[in-house]
Amino acid sequence: MTFTLKAPVLEGTLVRLEPLGAQHATDLALAGEEERGTYGFTWVPRAEEIHAYLDARAARAATGRLAPFAQISLASGRAVGTTAYWEPRSWLTEDRLDAVEVGFTWLARSAQGTGINAESKLLLFRHAFEVGKVSRVDLKTDARSSRSRAAIESVGARFEGVLRNRSGSRVPGEEGRLRDSAIYSITAAEWPECRARLEGRVTSRVRVA
């Protein structure tokens, strides 16, 4: 496959997604040190890990298999989390993207519930379906994480099943162990309904703000 992922700048009314880089280190170090009780099954770097975290993302991005973003709150101008496109797949021709996953997502506690996650997903999905012309977008999470699964379902993704021993656990203390992953997707045919749902959620948050 010759297709490589890239991270364009995508801007909405609450959040701007921009290519993740070393310039985001200070903000992300602070974001990751906010109250951490909601992370559970999601690995989020501590302040002292942030440079290694950014280096690892940059190395994977260089392979063309990952396009990482910083999530920038437009209200504060600060990076409050990250997200990414990854695992590009081409089935019909080698130079065309047919499917991609959205993952590696986390937000500072203060940014959760503000509409930033919903708008980030709207921007990523819209770019994938309407610019990239993909046939599907995948999302997955630790099958034990009811919080993450509810968040994925809330953006309109459909549950497809659980793949056992699908990937490495990101839970502290479970290093070297495999986890079961709950798999979700949105297809191109489902995108218009999903888009309307996300736009409604974002509009409601903008009105509150």
PDB file of C-alpha atoms in Angstrom:
ATOM      1  CA  MET A   1       0.000   0.000   0.000  1.00  0.00           C
ATOM      2  CA  THR A   2       1.391   3.397  -0.971  1.00  0.00           C
ATOM      3  CA  PHE A   3      -1.178   5.614   0.740  1.00  0.00           C
ATOM      4  CA  THR A   4       0.247   7.636   3.650  1.00  0.00           C
ATOM      5  CA  LEU A   5      -1.703   9.517   6.280  1.00  0.00           C
ATOM      6  CA  LYS A   6      -1.306  13.255   6.837  1.00  0.00           C
ATOM      7  CA  ALA A   7      -2.706  15.555   9.514  1.00  0.00           C
ATOM      8  CA  PRO A   8      -4.333  18.678   8.009  1.00  0.00           C
ATOM      9  CA  VAL A   9      -5.472  21.616  10.129  1.00  0.00           C
ATOM     10  CA  LEU A  10      -9.196  21.217  10.852  1.00  0.00           C
ATOM     11  CA  GLU A  11     -11.011  24.026  12.667  1.00  0.00           C
ATOM     12  CA  GLY A  12     -14.498  24.276  14.121  1.00  0.00           C
ATOM     13  CA  THR A  13     -16.163  26.633  16.577  1.00  0.00           C
ATOM     14  CA  LEU A  14     -14.851  25.000  19.774  1.00  0.00           C
ATOM     15  CA  VAL A  15     -11.663  23.224  18.731  1.00  0.00           C
ATOM     16  CA  ARG A  16      -8.874  23.311  16.179  1.00  0.00           C
ATOM     17  CA  LEU A  17      -7.051  20.128  15.254  1.00  0.00           C
ATOM     18  CA  GLU A  18      -3.486  20.729  14.128  1.00  0.00           C
ATOM     19  CA  PRO A  19      -0.502  18.432  13.505  1.00  0.00           C
ATOM     20  CA  LEU A  20       0.925  17.294  16.840  1.00  0.00           C
ATOM     21  CA  GLY A  21       4.419  18.541  17.563  1.00  0.00           C
ATOM     22  CA  ALA A  22       6.972  19.540  20.158  1.00  0.00           C
ATOM     23  CA  GLN A  23       5.353  22.990  20.438  1.00  0.00           C
ATOM     24  CA  HIS A  24       2.439  21.371  22.266  1.00  0.00           C
ATOM     25  CA  ALA A  25       4.568  19.793  25.006  1.00  0.00           C
ATOM     26  CA  THR A  26       4.013  22.387  27.736  1.00  0.00           C
ATOM     27  CA  ASP A  27       0.234  22.533  27.302  1.00  0.00           C
ATOM     28  CA  LEU A  28      -0.141  18.754  27.094  1.00  0.00           C
ATOM     29  CA  ALA A  29       2.034  18.208  30.165  1.00  0.00           C
ATOM     30  CA  LEU A  30      -0.349  20.434  32.115  1.00  0.00           C
ATOM     31  CA  ALA A  31      -3.447  18.851  30.531  1.00  0.00           C
ATOM     32  CA  GLY A  32      -2.364  15.346  31.447  1.00  0.00           C
ATOM     33  CA  GLU A  33      -1.775  16.311  35.067  1.00  0.00           C
ATOM     34  CA  GLU A  34      -5.314  17.488  35.677  1.00  0.00           C
ATOM     35  CA  GLU A  35      -7.603  15.186  37.653  1.00  0.00           C
ATOM     36  CA  ARG A  36      -6.975  11.742  36.118  1.00  0.00           C
ATOM     37  CA  GLY A  37      -9.796   9.672  37.563  1.00  0.00           C
ATOM     38  CA  THR A  38     -11.711   9.504  34.267  1.00  0.00           C
ATOM     39  CA  TYR A  39      -8.928   7.868  32.245  1.00  0.00           C
ATOM     40  CA  GLY A  40      -9.339   4.342  33.568  1.00  0.00           C
ATOM     41  CA  PHE A  41      -8.501   2.170  30.557  1.00  0.00           C
ATOM     42  CA  THR A  42      -6.874   4.984  28.538  1.00  0.00           C
ATOM     43  CA  TRP A  43      -3.144   5.634  28.822  1.00  0.00           C
ATOM     44  CA  VAL A  44      -2.399   9.347  29.151  1.00  0.00           C
ATOM     45  CA  PRO A  45       1.214  10.517  29.563  1.00  0.00           C
ATOM     46  CA  ARG A  46       2.365  12.147  32.776  1.00  0.00           C
ATOM     47  CA  ALA A  47       4.225  15.457  32.554  1.00  0.00           C
ATOM     48  CA  GLU A  48       7.629  13.775  32.708  1.00  0.00           C
ATOM     49  CA  GLU A  49       6.638  11.421  29.869  1.00  0.00           C
ATOM     50  CA  ILE A  50       5.355  14.006  27.425  1.00  0.00           C
ATOM     51  CA  HIS A  51       8.537  14.460  25.364  1.00  0.00           C
ATOM     52  CA  ALA A  52       8.969  10.710  24.887  1.00  0.00           C
ATOM     53  CA  TYR A  53       5.270  10.517  24.012  1.00  0.00           C
ATOM     54  CA  LEU A  54       5.625  13.190  21.326  1.00  0.00           C
ATOM     55  CA  ASP A  55       8.789  11.582  19.959  1.00  0.00           C
ATOM     56  CA  ALA A  56       7.006   8.226  19.669  1.00  0.00           C
ATOM     57  CA  ARG A  57       4.065   9.792  17.844  1.00  0.00           C
ATOM     58  CA  ALA A  58       6.415  11.602  15.462  1.00  0.00           C
ATOM     59  CA  ALA A  59       8.287   8.361  14.714  1.00  0.00           C
ATOM     60  CA  ARG A  60       5.085   6.520  13.905  1.00  0.00           C
ATOM     61  CA  ALA A  61       3.801   9.454  11.834  1.00  0.00           C
ATOM     62  CA  ALA A  62       6.984   9.216   9.741  1.00  0.00           C
ATOM     63  CA  THR A  63       5.884   5.743   8.623  1.00  0.00           C
ATOM     64  CA  GLY A  64       2.688   7.153   7.106  1.00  0.00           C
ATOM     65  CA  ARG A  65       0.562   4.900   9.334  1.00  0.00           C
ATOM     66  CA  LEU A  66      -0.411   7.580  11.874  1.00  0.00           C
ATOM     67  CA  ALA A  67      -1.507  11.214  11.580  1.00  0.00           C
ATOM     68  CA  PRO A  68      -1.559  12.669  15.118  1.00  0.00           C
ATOM     69  CA  PHE A  69      -3.319  15.883  16.090  1.00  0.00           C
ATOM     70  CA  ALA A  70      -3.248  18.245  19.040  1.00  0.00           C
ATOM     71  CA  GLN A  71      -6.732  19.323  20.136  1.00  0.00           C
ATOM     72  CA  ILE A  72      -6.604  23.088  20.680  1.00  0.00           C
ATOM     73  CA  SER A  73      -9.375  24.718  22.704  1.00  0.00           C
ATOM     74  CA  LEU A  74     -10.378  27.861  20.825  1.00  0.00           C
ATOM     75  CA  ALA A  75     -11.618  29.400  24.072  1.00  0.00           C
ATOM     76  CA  SER A  76      -8.205  29.206  25.753  1.00  0.00           C
ATOM     77  CA  GLY A  77      -5.836  28.762  22.808  1.00  0.00           C
ATOM     78  CA  ARG A  78      -4.192  25.849  24.644  1.00  0.00           C
ATOM     79  CA  ALA A  79      -3.666  22.230  23.637  1.00  0.00           C
ATOM     80  CA  VAL A  80      -6.014  20.158  25.814  1.00  0.00           C
ATOM     81  CA  GLY A  81      -5.507  16.676  24.377  1.00  0.00           C
ATOM     82  CA  THR A  82      -4.638  14.608  21.340  1.00  0.00           C
ATOM     83  CA  THR A  83      -6.307  12.410  18.749  1.00  0.00           C
ATOM     84  CA  ALA A  84      -5.237  10.739  15.495  1.00  0.00           C
ATOM     85  CA  TYR A  85      -6.017   9.011  12.269  1.00  0.00           C
ATOM     86  CA  TRP A  86      -4.279   5.658  12.014  1.00  0.00           C
ATOM     87  CA  GLU A  87      -4.263   2.215  10.394  1.00  0.00           C
ATOM     88  CA  PRO A  88      -5.064   3.370   6.832  1.00  0.00           C
ATOM     89  CA  ARG A  89      -6.380   0.585   4.596  1.00  0.00           C
ATOM     90  CA  SER A  90      -6.692   0.417   0.829  1.00  0.00           C
ATOM     91  CA  TRP A  91      -8.660  -2.422  -0.733  1.00  0.00           C
ATOM     92  CA  LEU A  92      -9.445  -1.342  -4.297  1.00  0.00           C
ATOM     93  CA  THR A  93      -6.317   0.504  -5.407  1.00  0.00           C
ATOM     94  CA  GLU A  94      -3.053   1.100  -3.560  1.00  0.00           C
ATOM     95  CA  ASP A  95      -3.166   4.894  -3.806  1.00  0.00           C
ATOM     96  CA  ARG A  96      -6.711   5.313  -2.465  1.00  0.00           C
ATOM     97  CA  LEU A  97      -7.758   5.352   1.203  1.00  0.00           C
ATOM     98  CA  ASP A  98     -10.793   3.117   1.769  1.00  0.00           C
ATOM     99  CA  ALA A  99     -10.859   2.934   5.575  1.00  0.00           C
ATOM    100  CA  VAL A 100      -9.149   4.581   8.522  1.00  0.00           C
ATOM    101  CA  GLU A 101      -9.365   4.446  12.300  1.00  0.00           C
ATOM    102  CA  VAL A 102      -9.760   7.364  14.694  1.00  0.00           C
ATOM    103  CA  GLY A 103      -7.967   6.737  17.966  1.00  0.00           C
ATOM    104  CA  PHE A 104      -5.266   7.711  20.465  1.00  0.00           C
ATOM    105  CA  THR A 105      -7.759  10.224  21.857  1.00  0.00           C
ATOM    106  CA  TRP A 106      -7.583  11.833  25.277  1.00  0.00           C
ATOM    107  CA  LEU A 107      -8.669  15.143  26.771  1.00  0.00           C
ATOM    108  CA  ALA A 108      -7.802  17.054  29.914  1.00  0.00           C
ATOM    109  CA  ARG A 109     -10.452  16.682  32.587  1.00  0.00           C
ATOM    110  CA  SER A 110     -11.463  20.348  32.213  1.00  0.00           C
ATOM    111  CA  ALA A 111     -12.115  19.834  28.473  1.00  0.00           C
ATOM    112  CA  GLN A 112     -14.336  16.795  28.905  1.00  0.00           C
ATOM    113  CA  GLY A 113     -18.060  17.445  28.514  1.00  0.00           C
ATOM    114  CA  THR A 114     -17.471  20.777  26.773  1.00  0.00           C
ATOM    115  CA  GLY A 115     -18.307  19.670  23.243  1.00  0.00           C
ATOM    116  CA  ILE A 116     -14.656  19.514  22.180  1.00  0.00           C
ATOM    117  CA  ASN A 117     -14.727  15.732  21.770  1.00  0.00           C
ATOM    118  CA  ALA A 118     -17.930  15.842  19.711  1.00  0.00           C
ATOM    119  CA  GLU A 119     -16.594  18.557  17.430  1.00  0.00           C
ATOM    120  CA  SER A 120     -13.224  16.841  17.050  1.00  0.00           C
ATOM    121  CA  LYS A 121     -15.024  13.713  15.888  1.00  0.00           C
ATOM    122  CA  LEU A 122     -17.185  15.791  13.543  1.00  0.00           C
ATOM    123  CA  LEU A 123     -14.088  17.376  11.977  1.00  0.00           C
ATOM    124  CA  LEU A 124     -12.229  14.068  11.645  1.00  0.00           C
ATOM    125  CA  PHE A 125     -15.182  12.116  10.277  1.00  0.00           C
ATOM    126  CA  ARG A 126     -16.183  14.893   7.872  1.00  0.00           C
ATOM    127  CA  HIS A 127     -12.672  15.143   6.461  1.00  0.00           C
ATOM    128  CA  ALA A 128     -12.399  11.362   6.109  1.00  0.00           C
ATOM    129  CA  PHE A 129     -15.774  10.875   4.423  1.00  0.00           C
ATOM    130  CA  GLU A 130     -16.148  14.082   2.421  1.00  0.00           C
ATOM    131  CA  VAL A 131     -12.537  14.807   1.451  1.00  0.00           C
ATOM    132  CA  GLY A 132     -10.910  11.397   1.740  1.00  0.00           C
ATOM    133  CA  LYS A 133     -13.996   9.589   0.394  1.00  0.00           C
ATOM    134  CA  VAL A 134     -13.441   6.618   2.718  1.00  0.00           C
ATOM    135  CA  SER A 135     -15.981   3.819   2.943  1.00  0.00           C
ATOM    136  CA  ARG A 136     -15.705   3.431   6.717  1.00  0.00           C
ATOM    137  CA  VAL A 137     -14.175   4.912   9.854  1.00  0.00           C
ATOM    138  CA  ASP A 138     -13.319   2.614  12.748  1.00  0.00           C
ATOM    139  CA  LEU A 139     -13.064   3.260  16.467  1.00  0.00           C
ATOM    140  CA  LYS A 140     -12.061   0.784  19.143  1.00  0.00           C
ATOM    141  CA  THR A 141     -11.547   0.722  22.881  1.00  0.00           C
ATOM    142  CA  ASP A 142     -10.861  -1.632  25.743  1.00  0.00           C
ATOM    143  CA  ALA A 143     -13.968  -3.820  25.952  1.00  0.00           C
ATOM    144  CA  ARG A 144     -14.062  -3.257  29.736  1.00  0.00           C
ATOM    145  CA  SER A 145     -14.359   0.522  29.428  1.00  0.00           C
ATOM    146  CA  SER A 146     -18.046   1.351  29.691  1.00  0.00           C
ATOM    147  CA  ARG A 147     -17.206   5.069  29.711  1.00  0.00           C
ATOM    148  CA  SER A 148     -15.286   4.952  26.426  1.00  0.00           C
ATOM    149  CA  ARG A 149     -17.838   2.687  24.808  1.00  0.00           C
ATOM    150  CA  ALA A 150     -20.655   5.060  25.754  1.00  0.00           C
ATOM    151  CA  ALA A 151     -18.695   8.000  24.338  1.00  0.00           C
ATOM    152  CA  ILE A 152     -18.135   6.172  21.044  1.00  0.00           C
ATOM    153  CA  GLU A 153     -21.783   5.181  20.787  1.00  0.00           C
ATOM    154  CA  SER A 154     -22.813   8.783  21.506  1.00  0.00           C
ATOM    155  CA  VAL A 155     -21.165   9.994  18.283  1.00  0.00           C
ATOM    156  CA  GLY A 156     -23.204   7.561  16.200  1.00  0.00           C
ATOM    157  CA  ALA A 157     -20.775   4.665  15.705  1.00  0.00           C
ATOM    158  CA  ARG A 158     -22.227   1.149  15.557  1.00  0.00           C
ATOM    159  CA  PHE A 159     -20.921  -1.724  17.652  1.00  0.00           C
ATOM    160  CA  GLU A 160     -19.547  -4.579  15.549  1.00  0.00           C
ATOM    161  CA  GLY A 161     -18.223  -6.961  18.178  1.00  0.00           C
ATOM    162  CA  VAL A 162     -15.352  -7.759  20.520  1.00  0.00           C
ATOM    163  CA  LEU A 163     -12.020  -9.014  19.228  1.00  0.00           C
ATOM    164  CA  ARG A 164     -10.311 -11.045  21.917  1.00  0.00           C
ATOM    165  CA  ASN A 165      -6.649 -10.398  22.732  1.00  0.00           C
ATOM    166  CA  ARG A 166      -6.727  -7.709  20.038  1.00  0.00           C
ATOM    167  CA  SER A 167      -4.075  -5.313  21.366  1.00  0.00           C
ATOM    168  CA  GLY A 168      -1.858  -4.462  24.301  1.00  0.00           C
ATOM    169  CA  SER A 169      -3.531  -3.241  27.472  1.00  0.00           C
ATOM    170  CA  ARG A 170      -2.945   0.419  28.323  1.00  0.00           C
ATOM    171  CA  VAL A 171      -3.996   0.022  31.949  1.00  0.00           C
ATOM    172  CA  PRO A 172      -1.214   0.793  34.466  1.00  0.00           C
ATOM    173  CA  GLY A 173       0.000  -2.466  35.974  1.00  0.00           C
ATOM    174  CA  GLU A 174      -1.083  -4.490  32.930  1.00  0.00           C
ATOM    175  CA  GLU A 175       2.054  -3.915  30.873  1.00  0.00           C
ATOM    176  CA  GLY A 176       2.769  -6.898  28.644  1.00  0.00           C
ATOM    177  CA  ARG A 177      -0.816  -8.142  28.790  1.00  0.00           C
ATOM    178  CA  LEU A 178      -3.349  -8.243  25.966  1.00  0.00           C
ATOM    179  CA  ARG A 179      -6.826  -6.776  26.108  1.00  0.00           C
ATOM    180  CA  ASP A 180     -10.122  -7.493  24.370  1.00  0.00           C
ATOM    181  CA  SER A 181     -11.136  -4.626  22.084  1.00  0.00           C
ATOM    182  CA  ALA A 182     -14.692  -3.473  21.351  1.00  0.00           C
ATOM    183  CA  ILE A 183     -14.898  -2.483  17.675  1.00  0.00           C
ATOM    184  CA  TYR A 184     -17.189   0.231  16.300  1.00  0.00           C
ATOM    185  CA  SER A 185     -17.593   1.771  12.862  1.00  0.00           C
ATOM    186  CA  ILE A 186     -19.391   4.357  10.761  1.00  0.00           C
ATOM    187  CA  THR A 187     -19.897   3.692   7.060  1.00  0.00           C
ATOM    188  CA  ALA A 188     -20.246   6.208   4.269  1.00  0.00           C
ATOM    189  CA  ALA A 189     -23.978   5.421   4.019  1.00  0.00           C
ATOM    190  CA  GLU A 190     -24.415   6.172   7.739  1.00  0.00           C
ATOM    191  CA  TRP A 191     -22.362   9.360   7.698  1.00  0.00           C
ATOM    192  CA  PRO A 192     -25.173  11.868   6.886  1.00  0.00           C
ATOM    193  CA  GLU A 193     -27.202  10.776   9.922  1.00  0.00           C
ATOM    194  CA  CYS A 194     -24.101  10.731  12.098  1.00  0.00           C
ATOM    195  CA  ARG A 195     -23.088  14.188  10.878  1.00  0.00           C
ATOM    196  CA  ALA A 196     -26.501  15.646  11.743  1.00  0.00           C
ATOM    197  CA  ARG A 197     -26.271  14.171  15.235  1.00  0.00           C
ATOM    198  CA  LEU A 198     -22.805  15.587  15.858  1.00  0.00           C
ATOM    199  CA  GLU A 199     -23.673  18.995  14.440  1.00  0.00           C
ATOM    200  CA  GLY A 200     -26.650  19.144  16.789  1.00  0.00           C
ATOM    201  CA  ARG A 201     -24.469  18.321  19.791  1.00  0.00           C
ATOM    202  CA  VAL A 202     -21.882  20.925  18.858  1.00  0.00           C
ATOM    203  CA  THR A 203     -24.536  23.592  18.263  1.00  0.00           C
ATOM    204  CA  SER A 204     -26.035  22.940  21.688  1.00  0.00           C
ATOM    205  CA  ARG A 205     -22.628  23.330  23.358  1.00  0.00           C
ATOM    206  CA  VAL A 206     -21.896  26.570  21.474  1.00  0.00           C
ATOM    207  CA  ARG A 207     -25.205  28.016  22.669  1.00  0.00           C
ATOM    208  CA  VAL A 208     -24.374  27.104  26.265  1.00  0.00           C
ATOM    209  CA  ALA A 209     -20.923  28.648  25.955  1.00  0.00           C
TER     210      ALA A 209
END
